[in-house]
Amino acid sequence: AMSKNPAATGPIITPVILSGGVGTRLWPLSRKALPKQMLALAGEQTMIQQTAIRARGAGFANPVVIASEDHRFLVAEQLRAVGINDARIVLEPVGRNTAPAAAVAALLVAADDPGGMVLLMPSDHVVLNEAAFHDAVAVARQAALAGALVTFGIEPEGPETGYGYIKSAAAMNAAPGALTVERFVEKPDRATAETYLAAGGYFWNSGMFLFAAQTFLDEMARLQPHMLGCCRAALEHAHRDMDFIRLGEAAFVACSSDSIDYAVMERAAKAAVVPVSMGWNDVGSWRALWDIAARGENDNAIKGDVVTQDARNCYLRSEGPLLAVVGVEDVVVVATKDAVLVSHGDATQDVKKIVDQLAGRGSDRHILHSVVHRPWGTYESIDSGANFQVKHIMVKPGQKLSLQMHHHRAEHWVVVEGTALVTCDDREFLLQANQSTFIPLGSRHRLENPGKTVLRLIEVQSGSYLGEDDIVRFEDTYGRISAQTKPA
């Protein structure tokens, strides 16, 4: 496989990881503030980590990740945790589907290296057979060198109705193992999917692509000139901030929202497909996670603190409370600290409709977890009442919160682990475990962790109003001053 061969000659491939999705079908674990690609759903590493690791080594450049503004610190931190320190993280001011994201990536790569290639991958898919993936990339690279825009087609394992299909035509002489594409087919109904399987030559569209950046840009110029213009302008007006490239907002907002399939691939002059069996799964639902999980007795997939009696074919997962399941089959139960999902195994696609209902009710349970991630660490609301709220705050080593004040609440801080450096008006002092302090209403205060280990403290807020928007920021390491309304 190409990636293992340091002598691989020819253009370098830049992995481009698309991390815009929210994964609503995997609620209550996947939520807008911490979507599925940021979770360790299939294995020890998160899906975005697995995706980045899959495409590194000889022949690959440092990755480009296209993500939303909200997730910028999560993405950077997760990549750093697996030793990827030099990713370029492009921040989209709004989601505009995959075609504009691909265009921005192609523009970046072509500017670096006129002959450079782009390997476009969703951040939230699973590939169990990495060797097969690398072999397919090597074939796709040959097809891309011959001027094709290449898709990876998954050998179908059944008449699946949740995927688009690719109908292949003749073999490509220039790239043994690649086929030319006859057409792209929308998600079929079951009867149609069965005819595809019977006919042969149809593959699931994996949403992964490989192409020479310049070939893709030439096709964009022909098929989507306005979109390409918006993407160019968004990059011209981008500004760099730490590891991040923030796209120009006005230009990117003006871009139409479209998938790479519709916008380009379906009308491309030269499209190819590389058929591959690589243990691919888009993990589109809890049922899909059951499919790829290691299952134990009675075919149950179990994670967390779970006890069963006479349960079979179930996906049972707890992120906190003890979960007990008795006398059922084909169910999915997922328990988090603040929400529990129970679904029939066949209905897991409809979890998305629950998320829509929550949004309609004005709940934030589809957006935030009980544990909320911030650039400096996390906080979790443990208990609250009319005039009080209790939070568990974790501050990472060397990090600090903004210097701030509250109009409506006072705070008590008790350190339970690590060391806190506290600023309160004109005093600055250290607190160790088991020590506490009081922050009066209206004081300018800041919390930081000067140590090498995690700082944990329990905060008790008391006052007439405890909303996250009662924060006036005076200085902030993370560039959040202009957005006064955002919570700490």
GROMACS .gro file of C-alpha atoms in nm:
model
  488
    1ALA     CA    1   0.000   0.000   0.000
    2MET     CA    2   0.119   0.345  -0.095
    3SER     CA    3   0.118   0.494   0.255
    4LYS     CA    4   0.362   0.232   0.382
    5ASN     CA    5   0.606   0.291   0.095
    6PRO     CA    6   0.838   0.587   0.157
    7ALA     CA    7   0.949   0.566  -0.208
    8ALA     CA    8   0.595   0.643  -0.328
    9THR     CA    9   0.663   0.895  -0.601
   10GLY     CA   10   0.433   1.151  -0.755
   11PRO     CA   11   0.205   1.405  -0.596
   12ILE     CA   12   0.149   1.414  -0.224
   13ILE     CA   13  -0.204   1.344  -0.097
   14THR     CA   14  -0.355   1.586   0.153
   15PRO     CA   15  -0.619   1.421   0.371
   16VAL     CA   16  -0.917   1.656   0.407
   17ILE     CA   17  -1.148   1.565   0.693
   18LEU     CA   18  -1.503   1.700   0.685
   19SER     CA   19  -1.625   1.755   1.039
   20GLY     CA   20  -1.939   1.961   0.992
   21GLY     CA   21  -2.205   1.704   1.090
   22VAL     CA   22  -2.405   1.676   1.410
   23GLY     CA   23  -2.503   1.306   1.410
   24THR     CA   24  -2.859   1.360   1.534
   25ARG     CA   25  -2.947   0.989   1.501
   26LEU     CA   26  -2.698   0.910   1.777
   27TRP     CA   27  -2.869   1.129   2.037
   28PRO     CA   28  -2.845   1.140   2.340
   29LEU     CA   29  -2.471   1.074   2.313
   30SER     CA   30  -2.416   1.287   2.003
   31ARG     CA   31  -2.532   1.647   2.051
   32LYS     CA   32  -2.462   1.966   1.868
   33ALA     CA   33  -2.195   2.080   2.117
   34LEU     CA   34  -2.025   1.737   2.112
   35PRO     CA   35  -2.121   1.557   1.790
   36LYS     CA   36  -2.057   1.195   1.698
   37GLN     CA   37  -1.718   1.245   1.530
   38MET     CA   38  -1.583   1.375   1.865
   39LEU     CA   39  -1.696   1.063   2.052
   40ALA     CA   40  -1.524   0.728   2.106
   41LEU     CA   41  -1.821   0.533   1.973
   42ALA     CA   42  -1.633   0.249   1.804
   43GLY     CA   43  -1.308   0.181   1.988
   44GLU     CA   44  -1.082   0.373   2.225
   45GLN     CA   45  -1.024   0.668   1.994
   46THR     CA   46  -1.281   0.915   1.869
   47MET     CA   47  -1.396   0.886   1.509
   48ILE     CA   48  -1.216   1.201   1.395
   49GLN     CA   49  -0.895   1.064   1.553
   50GLN     CA   50  -0.941   0.730   1.375
   51THR     CA   51  -1.000   0.911   1.045
   52ALA     CA   52  -0.684   1.123   1.078
   53ILE     CA   53  -0.469   0.826   1.181
   54ARG     CA   54  -0.594   0.622   0.883
   55ALA     CA   55  -0.433   0.871   0.642
   56ARG     CA   56  -0.093   0.958   0.779
   57GLY     CA   57   0.258   0.846   0.695
   58ALA     CA   58   0.466   0.852   0.378
   59GLY     CA   59   0.280   0.992   0.078
   60PHE     CA   60   0.038   1.191   0.295
   61ALA     CA   61   0.066   1.559   0.386
   62ASN     CA   62  -0.057   1.704   0.716
   63PRO     CA   63  -0.436   1.699   0.726
   64VAL     CA   64  -0.678   1.982   0.661
   65VAL     CA   65  -0.991   1.967   0.879
   66ILE     CA   66  -1.304   2.160   0.790
   67ALA     CA   67  -1.513   2.220   1.099
   68SER     CA   68  -1.759   2.457   1.255
   69GLU     CA   69  -1.654   2.748   1.473
   70ASP     CA   70  -1.817   2.586   1.781
   71HIS     CA   71  -1.591   2.282   1.766
   72ARG     CA   72  -1.256   2.450   1.701
   73PHE     CA   73  -1.088   2.367   2.033
   74LEU     CA   74  -1.230   2.013   2.045
   75VAL     CA   75  -1.092   1.933   1.699
   76ALA     CA   76  -0.747   2.079   1.774
   77GLU     CA   77  -0.724   1.903   2.108
   78GLN     CA   78  -0.840   1.564   1.979
   79LEU     CA   79  -0.584   1.572   1.697
   80ARG     CA   80  -0.305   1.681   1.934
   81ALA     CA   81  -0.397   1.392   2.165
   82VAL     CA   82  -0.298   1.146   1.887
   83GLY     CA   83   0.020   1.334   1.793
   84ILE     CA   84  -0.116   1.537   1.501
   85ASN     CA   85   0.005   1.887   1.583
   86ASP     CA   86   0.020   2.048   1.243
   87ALA     CA   87  -0.330   2.008   1.105
   88ARG     CA   88  -0.480   2.313   0.938
   89ILE     CA   89  -0.827   2.366   1.080
   90VAL     CA   90  -1.058   2.565   0.854
   91LEU     CA   91  -1.359   2.713   1.033
   92GLU     CA   92  -1.688   2.754   0.849
   93PRO     CA   93  -1.901   3.044   0.974
   94VAL     CA   94  -2.210   2.846   0.865
   95GLY     CA   95  -2.264   2.494   0.730
   96ARG     CA   96  -2.287   2.482   0.350
   97ASN     CA   97  -2.273   2.104   0.287
   98THR     CA   98  -1.979   1.920   0.125
   99ALA     CA   99  -1.927   2.090  -0.215
  100PRO     CA  100  -1.805   2.429  -0.081
  101ALA     CA  101  -1.594   2.251   0.184
  102ALA     CA  102  -1.429   2.042  -0.091
  103ALA     CA  103  -1.369   2.356  -0.302
  104VAL     CA  104  -1.202   2.541  -0.012
  105ALA     CA  105  -0.979   2.238   0.054
  106ALA     CA  106  -0.887   2.207  -0.315
  107LEU     CA  107  -0.797   2.579  -0.328
  108LEU     CA  108  -0.570   2.542  -0.024
  109VAL     CA  109  -0.398   2.232  -0.162
  110ALA     CA  110  -0.354   2.373  -0.514
  111ALA     CA  111  -0.197   2.689  -0.365
  112ASP     CA  112   0.059   2.471  -0.177
  113ASP     CA  113   0.127   2.231  -0.461
  114PRO     CA  114  -0.019   2.273  -0.811
  115GLY     CA  115  -0.008   1.894  -0.864
  116GLY     CA  116  -0.133   1.809  -0.514
  117MET     CA  117  -0.413   1.561  -0.448
  118VAL     CA  118  -0.706   1.573  -0.208
  119LEU     CA  119  -0.837   1.270  -0.019
  120LEU     CA  120  -1.178   1.382   0.106
  121MET     CA  121  -1.314   1.187   0.403
  122PRO     CA  122  -1.610   1.232   0.638
  123SER     CA  123  -1.488   1.252   0.999
  124ASP     CA  124  -1.744   1.008   1.135
  125HIS     CA  125  -1.712   0.685   0.937
  126VAL     CA  126  -1.553   0.359   1.052
  127VAL     CA  127  -1.306   0.160   0.840
  128LEU     CA  128  -1.211  -0.170   1.004
  129ASN     CA  129  -0.967  -0.292   0.736
  130GLU     CA  130  -0.699  -0.026   0.701
  131ALA     CA  131  -0.482  -0.229   0.458
  132ALA     CA  132  -0.775  -0.255   0.214
  133PHE     CA  133  -0.826   0.121   0.250
  134HIS     CA  134  -0.461   0.191   0.163
  135ASP     CA  135  -0.473  -0.040  -0.137
  136ALA     CA  136  -0.786   0.139  -0.262
  137VAL     CA  137  -0.615   0.478  -0.216
  138ALA     CA  138  -0.321   0.357  -0.428
  139VAL     CA  139  -0.561   0.252  -0.709
  140ALA     CA  140  -0.758   0.578  -0.679
  141ARG     CA  141  -0.435   0.774  -0.704
  142GLN     CA  142  -0.360   0.616  -1.043
  143ALA     CA  143  -0.710   0.701  -1.165
  144ALA     CA  144  -0.672   1.059  -1.038
  145LEU     CA  145  -0.337   1.091  -1.216
  146ALA     CA  146  -0.527   0.999  -1.535
  147GLY     CA  147  -0.758   1.298  -1.475
  148ALA     CA  148  -1.054   1.133  -1.302
  149LEU     CA  149  -1.247   1.249  -0.997
  150VAL     CA  150  -1.253   0.924  -0.798
  151THR     CA  151  -1.512   0.789  -0.556
  152PHE     CA  152  -1.471   0.490  -0.325
  153GLY     CA  153  -1.755   0.243  -0.383
  154ILE     CA  154  -1.835  -0.003  -0.107
  155GLU     CA  155  -1.915  -0.359  -0.220
  156PRO     CA  156  -2.281  -0.382  -0.111
  157GLU     CA  157  -2.359  -0.627   0.169
  158GLY     CA  158  -2.735  -0.616   0.118
  159PRO     CA  159  -3.019  -0.412  -0.035
  160GLU     CA  160  -2.946  -0.114   0.190
  161THR     CA  161  -3.183   0.182   0.135
  162GLY     CA  162  -2.989   0.434   0.343
  163TYR     CA  163  -2.712   0.496   0.089
  164GLY     CA  164  -2.681   0.639  -0.259
  165TYR     CA  165  -2.542   0.393  -0.515
  166ILE     CA  166  -2.284   0.427  -0.791
  167LYS     CA  167  -2.341   0.234  -1.114
  168SER     CA  168  -2.009   0.139  -1.270
  169ALA     CA  169  -1.931   0.093  -1.640
  170ALA     CA  170  -1.607  -0.019  -1.808
  171ALA     CA  171  -1.272  -0.085  -1.643
  172MET     CA  172  -1.023   0.204  -1.659
  173ASN     CA  173  -0.713   0.106  -1.856
  174ALA     CA  174  -0.502   0.373  -1.688
  175ALA     CA  175  -0.578   0.242  -1.340
  176PRO     CA  176  -0.628  -0.134  -1.296
  177GLY     CA  177  -0.891  -0.183  -1.022
  178ALA     CA  178  -1.080   0.138  -1.106
  179LEU     CA  179  -1.401   0.154  -1.313
  180THR     CA  180  -1.560   0.442  -1.496
  181VAL     CA  181  -1.887   0.569  -1.350
  182GLU     CA  182  -2.203   0.535  -1.555
  183ARG     CA  183  -2.422   0.726  -1.310
  184PHE     CA  184  -2.491   0.816  -0.950
  185VAL     CA  185  -2.821   0.689  -0.811
  186GLU     CA  186  -3.022   0.840  -0.526
  187LYS     CA  187  -3.111   0.632  -0.218
  188PRO     CA  188  -3.340   0.358  -0.357
  189ASP     CA  189  -3.642   0.184  -0.205
  190ARG     CA  190  -3.593  -0.178  -0.107
  191ALA     CA  191  -3.728  -0.332  -0.428
  192THR     CA  192  -3.501  -0.109  -0.641
  193ALA     CA  193  -3.200  -0.188  -0.418
  194GLU     CA  194  -3.265  -0.559  -0.474
  195THR     CA  195  -3.258  -0.510  -0.853
  196TYR     CA  196  -2.920  -0.333  -0.816
  197LEU     CA  197  -2.775  -0.626  -0.624
  198ALA     CA  198  -2.911  -0.875  -0.877
  199ALA     CA  199  -2.772  -0.675  -1.172
  200GLY     CA  200  -2.424  -0.631  -1.018
  201GLY     CA  201  -2.186  -0.343  -1.087
  202TYR     CA  202  -2.355  -0.121  -0.826
  203PHE     CA  203  -2.169   0.008  -0.520
  204TRP     CA  204  -2.263   0.206  -0.211
  205ASN     CA  205  -2.145   0.567  -0.229
  206SER     CA  206  -1.911   0.600   0.071
  207GLY     CA  207  -1.883   0.979   0.054
  208MET     CA  208  -1.503   0.946   0.022
  209PHE     CA  209  -1.325   1.095  -0.281
  210LEU     CA  210  -0.976   1.136  -0.424
  211PHE     CA  211  -0.880   1.384  -0.694
  212ALA     CA  212  -0.608   1.618  -0.812
  213ALA     CA  213  -0.695   1.956  -0.657
  214GLN     CA  214  -0.659   2.132  -0.992
  215THR     CA  215  -0.883   1.883  -1.178
  216PHE     CA  216  -1.155   1.942  -0.921
  217LEU     CA  217  -1.118   2.321  -0.943
  218ASP     CA  218  -1.140   2.307  -1.325
  219GLU     CA  219  -1.466   2.109  -1.297
  220MET     CA  220  -1.599   2.352  -1.035
  221ALA     CA  221  -1.519   2.643  -1.268
  222ARG     CA  222  -1.718   2.473  -1.543
  223LEU     CA  223  -2.014   2.346  -1.337
  224GLN     CA  224  -2.033   2.576  -1.030
  225PRO     CA  225  -1.859   2.905  -1.112
  226HIS     CA  226  -2.055   3.107  -0.855
  227MET     CA  227  -1.984   2.862  -0.572
  228LEU     CA  228  -1.615   2.853  -0.662
  229GLY     CA  229  -1.604   3.234  -0.665
  230CYS     CA  230  -1.761   3.249  -0.317
  231CYS     CA  231  -1.509   2.996  -0.186
  232ARG     CA  232  -1.215   3.188  -0.334
  233ALA     CA  233  -1.342   3.509  -0.176
  234ALA     CA  234  -1.398   3.332   0.159
  235LEU     CA  235  -1.032   3.223   0.157
  236GLU     CA  236  -0.910   3.566   0.044
  237HIS     CA  237  -1.094   3.723   0.336
  238ALA     CA  238  -0.997   3.451   0.583
  239HIS     CA  239  -0.799   3.540   0.890
  240ARG     CA  240  -0.564   3.316   1.081
  241ASP     CA  241  -0.607   3.283   1.452
  242MET     CA  242  -0.382   3.037   1.641
  243ASP     CA  243  -0.409   2.704   1.445
  244PHE     CA  244  -0.728   2.813   1.275
  245ILE     CA  245  -0.820   2.958   0.936
  246ARG     CA  246  -1.149   3.143   0.974
  247LEU     CA  247  -1.322   3.179   0.638
  248GLY     CA  248  -1.458   3.519   0.537
  249GLU     CA  249  -1.816   3.517   0.660
  250ALA     CA  250  -1.999   3.728   0.401
  251ALA     CA  251  -1.849   3.536   0.107
  252PHE     CA  252  -1.911   3.193   0.255
  253VAL     CA  253  -2.268   3.274   0.361
  254ALA     CA  254  -2.335   3.383   0.000
  255CYS     CA  255  -2.236   3.035  -0.120
  256SER     CA  256  -2.513   2.792  -0.208
  257SER     CA  257  -2.541   2.481   0.009
  258ASP     CA  258  -2.488   2.166  -0.196
  259SER     CA  259  -2.332   1.821  -0.176
  260ILE     CA  260  -2.024   1.736  -0.379
  261ASP     CA  261  -2.229   1.459  -0.547
  262TYR     CA  262  -2.498   1.694  -0.682
  263ALA     CA  263  -2.277   1.993  -0.748
  264VAL     CA  264  -1.992   1.818  -0.926
  265MET     CA  265  -1.968   1.439  -0.933
  266GLU     CA  266  -2.297   1.366  -1.112
  267ARG     CA  267  -2.197   1.590  -1.403
  268ALA     CA  268  -1.819   1.546  -1.397
  269ALA     CA  269  -1.653   1.488  -1.735
  270LYS     CA  270  -1.452   1.197  -1.598
  271ALA     CA  271  -1.565   1.014  -1.282
  272ALA     CA  272  -1.424   0.683  -1.160
  273VAL     CA  273  -1.511   0.441  -0.882
  274VAL     CA  274  -1.273   0.215  -0.692
  275PRO     CA  275  -1.468  -0.079  -0.548
  276VAL     CA  276  -1.349  -0.175  -0.200
  277SER     CA  277  -1.441  -0.403   0.088
  278MET     CA  278  -1.278  -0.245   0.393
  279GLY     CA  279  -1.520  -0.294   0.682
  280TRP     CA  280  -1.676   0.044   0.611
  281ASN     CA  281  -1.966   0.174   0.819
  282ASP     CA  282  -2.103   0.526   0.829
  283VAL     CA  283  -2.235   0.464   1.181
  284GLY     CA  284  -2.559   0.631   1.088
  285SER     CA  285  -2.760   0.490   1.380
  286TRP     CA  286  -2.742   0.296   1.705
  287ARG     CA  287  -2.829  -0.017   1.508
  288ALA     CA  288  -2.516   0.039   1.298
  289LEU     CA  289  -2.309   0.054   1.617
  290TRP     CA  290  -2.462  -0.277   1.728
  291ASP     CA  291  -2.359  -0.419   1.387
  292ILE     CA  292  -1.990  -0.338   1.436
  293ALA     CA  293  -1.971  -0.392   1.815
  294ALA     CA  294  -1.808  -0.693   1.977
  295ARG     CA  295  -2.115  -0.876   2.107
  296GLY     CA  296  -2.131  -1.109   2.404
  297GLU     CA  297  -2.384  -1.351   2.538
  298ASN     CA  298  -2.727  -1.346   2.368
  299ASP     CA  299  -2.583  -1.113   2.103
  300ASN     CA  300  -2.598  -0.807   2.326
  301ALA     CA  301  -2.352  -0.520   2.277
  302ILE     CA  302  -2.288  -0.370   2.619
  303LYS     CA  303  -2.090  -0.064   2.729
  304GLY     CA  304  -2.078   0.092   3.075
  305ASP     CA  305  -2.253  -0.008   3.397
  306VAL     CA  306  -2.516  -0.250   3.262
  307VAL     CA  307  -2.691  -0.556   3.411
  308THR     CA  308  -2.914  -0.780   3.199
  309GLN     CA  309  -3.157  -1.063   3.254
  310ASP     CA  310  -3.307  -1.245   2.953
  311ALA     CA  311  -3.217  -0.969   2.708
  312ARG     CA  312  -3.106  -1.050   2.353
  313ASN     CA  313  -2.992  -0.868   2.039
  314CYS     CA  314  -2.976  -0.542   2.232
  315TYR     CA  315  -2.744  -0.241   2.223
  316LEU     CA  316  -2.712  -0.127   2.585
  317ARG     CA  317  -2.494   0.164   2.685
  318SER     CA  318  -2.467   0.371   2.999
  319GLU     CA  319  -2.252   0.680   3.043
  320GLY     CA  320  -2.331   0.707   3.413
  321PRO     CA  321  -2.629   0.550   3.587
  322LEU     CA  322  -2.663   0.177   3.645
  323LEU     CA  323  -2.873   0.044   3.357
  324ALA     CA  324  -3.077  -0.273   3.419
  325VAL     CA  325  -3.255  -0.441   3.127
  326VAL     CA  326  -3.493  -0.736   3.170
  327GLY     CA  327  -3.679  -0.964   2.930
  328VAL     CA  328  -3.655  -0.769   2.605
  329GLU     CA  329  -3.504  -0.823   2.261
  330ASP     CA  330  -3.404  -0.600   1.969
  331VAL     CA  331  -3.397  -0.282   2.174
  332VAL     CA  332  -3.147  -0.001   2.204
  333VAL     CA  333  -3.111   0.169   2.542
  334VAL     CA  334  -2.864   0.456   2.581
  335ALA     CA  335  -2.845   0.629   2.919
  336THR     CA  336  -2.652   0.950   2.978
  337LYS     CA  337  -2.652   1.164   3.291
  338ASP     CA  338  -2.943   1.377   3.177
  339ALA     CA  339  -3.132   1.175   2.914
  340VAL     CA  340  -3.230   0.815   2.836
  341LEU     CA  341  -3.318   0.679   2.492
  342VAL     CA  342  -3.517   0.359   2.444
  343SER     CA  343  -3.576   0.251   2.084
  344HIS     CA  344  -3.673  -0.062   1.896
  345GLY     CA  345  -3.372  -0.189   1.700
  346ASP     CA  346  -3.550  -0.132   1.368
  347ALA     CA  347  -3.654   0.225   1.450
  348THR     CA  348  -3.317   0.381   1.528
  349GLN     CA  349  -3.326   0.598   1.212
  350ASP     CA  350  -3.617   0.785   1.371
  351VAL     CA  351  -3.411   0.913   1.667
  352LYS     CA  352  -3.355   1.218   1.445
  353LYS     CA  353  -3.728   1.295   1.478
  354ILE     CA  354  -3.692   1.307   1.858
  355VAL     CA  355  -3.416   1.564   1.818
  356ASP     CA  356  -3.645   1.769   1.590
  357GLN     CA  357  -3.916   1.753   1.860
  358LEU     CA  358  -3.670   1.869   2.128
  359ALA     CA  359  -3.567   2.162   1.909
  360GLY     CA  360  -3.936   2.247   1.857
  361ARG     CA  361  -3.996   2.243   2.233
  362GLY     CA  362  -3.711   2.489   2.289
  363SER     CA  363  -3.513   2.235   2.493
  364ASP     CA  364  -3.132   2.245   2.483
  365ARG     CA  365  -3.091   1.871   2.551
  366HIS     CA  366  -3.009   1.814   2.184
  367ILE     CA  367  -2.739   2.082   2.193
  368LEU     CA  368  -2.556   2.055   2.527
  369HIS     CA  369  -2.455   1.761   2.741
  370SER     CA  370  -2.462   1.786   3.120
  371VAL     CA  371  -2.084   1.814   3.079
  372VAL     CA  372  -2.012   2.125   2.869
  373HIS     CA  373  -1.673   2.158   2.693
  374ARG     CA  374  -1.488   2.488   2.692
  375PRO     CA  375  -1.143   2.579   2.555
  376TRP     CA  376  -1.005   2.571   2.914
  377GLY     CA  377  -1.174   2.249   3.032
  378THR     CA  378  -1.528   2.144   3.122
  379TYR     CA  379  -1.812   2.224   3.357
  380GLU     CA  380  -2.106   2.017   3.467
  381SER     CA  381  -2.419   2.133   3.644
  382ILE     CA  382  -2.469   1.893   3.935
  383ASP     CA  383  -2.777   2.044   4.101
  384SER     CA  384  -2.984   2.359   4.088
  385GLY     CA  385  -3.285   2.524   4.250
  386ALA     CA  386  -3.463   2.859   4.252
  387ASN     CA  387  -3.166   3.066   4.371
  388PHE     CA  388  -2.869   2.834   4.355
  389GLN     CA  389  -2.670   2.616   4.118
  390VAL     CA  390  -2.387   2.370   4.189
  391LYS     CA  391  -2.123   2.303   3.922
  392HIS     CA  392  -1.822   2.074   3.893
  393ILE     CA  393  -1.552   2.271   3.710
  394MET     CA  394  -1.241   2.110   3.556
  395VAL     CA  395  -0.958   2.335   3.434
  396LYS     CA  396  -0.678   2.184   3.224
  397PRO     CA  397  -0.315   2.245   3.330
  398GLY     CA  398  -0.193   2.592   3.232
  399GLN     CA  399  -0.537   2.715   3.125
  400LYS     CA  400  -0.743   3.003   3.258
  401LEU     CA  401  -1.099   3.135   3.236
  402SER     CA  402  -1.176   3.490   3.127
  403LEU     CA  403  -1.148   3.777   3.374
  404GLN     CA  404  -1.516   3.842   3.440
  405MET     CA  405  -1.788   3.966   3.672
  406HIS     CA  406  -2.154   3.886   3.739
  407HIS     CA  407  -2.433   4.133   3.816
  408HIS     CA  408  -2.671   3.886   3.977
  409ARG     CA  409  -2.477   3.610   4.150
  410ALA     CA  410  -2.207   3.536   4.403
  411GLU     CA  411  -1.994   3.220   4.390
  412HIS     CA  412  -1.832   2.987   4.644
  413TRP     CA  413  -1.539   2.784   4.517
  414VAL     CA  414  -1.411   2.467   4.688
  415VAL     CA  415  -1.098   2.307   4.539
  416VAL     CA  416  -1.116   1.927   4.546
  417GLU     CA  417  -0.811   1.843   4.332
  418GLY     CA  418  -0.505   2.033   4.207
  419THR     CA  419  -0.414   2.397   4.262
  420ALA     CA  420  -0.614   2.709   4.172
  421LEU     CA  421  -0.478   3.057   4.117
  422VAL     CA  422  -0.765   3.292   4.202
  423THR     CA  423  -0.796   3.658   4.113
  424CYS     CA  424  -1.065   3.846   4.309
  425ASP     CA  425  -1.065   4.222   4.253
  426ASP     CA  426  -0.715   4.332   4.359
  427ARG     CA  427  -0.617   4.009   4.539
  428GLU     CA  428  -0.440   3.713   4.381
  429PHE     CA  429  -0.389   3.393   4.581
  430LEU     CA  430  -0.342   3.015   4.554
  431LEU     CA  431  -0.589   2.756   4.678
  432GLN     CA  432  -0.501   2.389   4.734
  433ALA     CA  433  -0.734   2.089   4.768
  434ASN     CA  434  -0.980   2.128   5.060
  435GLN     CA  435  -0.946   2.507   5.059
  436SER     CA  436  -1.224   2.744   4.953
  437THR     CA  437  -1.302   3.106   4.876
  438PHE     CA  438  -1.602   3.336   4.825
  439ILE     CA  439  -1.644   3.558   4.516
  440PRO     CA  440  -1.889   3.839   4.605
  441LEU     CA  441  -2.148   3.964   4.358
  442GLY     CA  442  -1.995   4.228   4.129
  443SER     CA  443  -1.629   4.130   4.189
  444ARG     CA  444  -1.390   4.104   3.899
  445HIS     CA  445  -1.259   3.749   3.918
  446ARG     CA  446  -1.063   3.489   3.731
  447LEU     CA  447  -0.980   3.124   3.784
  448GLU     CA  448  -0.666   2.964   3.646
  449ASN     CA  449  -0.472   2.642   3.682
  450PRO     CA  450  -0.099   2.717   3.726
  451GLY     CA  451  -0.017   2.350   3.791
  452LYS     CA  452   0.082   2.047   3.586
  453THR     CA  453  -0.225   1.842   3.684
  454VAL     CA  454  -0.596   1.890   3.638
  455LEU     CA  455  -0.775   2.137   3.868
  456ARG     CA  456  -1.121   2.034   3.987
  457LEU     CA  457  -1.345   2.253   4.196
  458ILE     CA  458  -1.703   2.262   4.311
  459GLU     CA  459  -1.872   2.596   4.252
  460VAL     CA  460  -2.189   2.696   4.435
  461GLN     CA  461  -2.360   2.993   4.271
  462SER     CA  462  -2.625   3.187   4.460
  463GLY     CA  463  -2.829   3.481   4.338
  464SER     CA  464  -3.149   3.602   4.176
  465TYR     CA  465  -3.044   3.504   3.821
  466LEU     CA  466  -2.802   3.226   3.726
  467GLY     CA  467  -2.805   3.232   3.343
  468GLU     CA  468  -2.482   3.180   3.149
  469ASP     CA  469  -2.536   3.521   2.988
  470ASP     CA  470  -2.478   3.707   3.316
  471ILE     CA  471  -2.109   3.743   3.235
  472VAL     CA  472  -1.918   4.059   3.160
  473ARG     CA  473  -1.573   3.973   3.020
  474PHE     CA  474  -1.275   4.203   3.061
  475GLU     CA  475  -1.002   3.992   2.903
  476ASP     CA  476  -1.004   3.649   2.747
  477THR     CA  477  -0.728   3.422   2.613
  478TYR     CA  478  -0.967   3.262   2.362
  479GLY     CA  479  -1.079   3.563   2.160
  480ARG     CA  480  -1.435   3.571   2.297
  481ILE     CA  481  -1.455   3.932   2.408
  482SER     CA  482  -1.642   4.060   2.105
  483ALA     CA  483  -1.912   3.797   2.153
  484GLN     CA  484  -2.032   3.921   2.491
  485THR     CA  485  -2.336   3.698   2.481
  486LYS     CA  486  -2.151   3.366   2.466
  487PRO     CA  487  -2.119   3.181   2.797
  488ALA     CA  488  -1.781   3.125   2.962
   0.00000   0.00000   0.00000
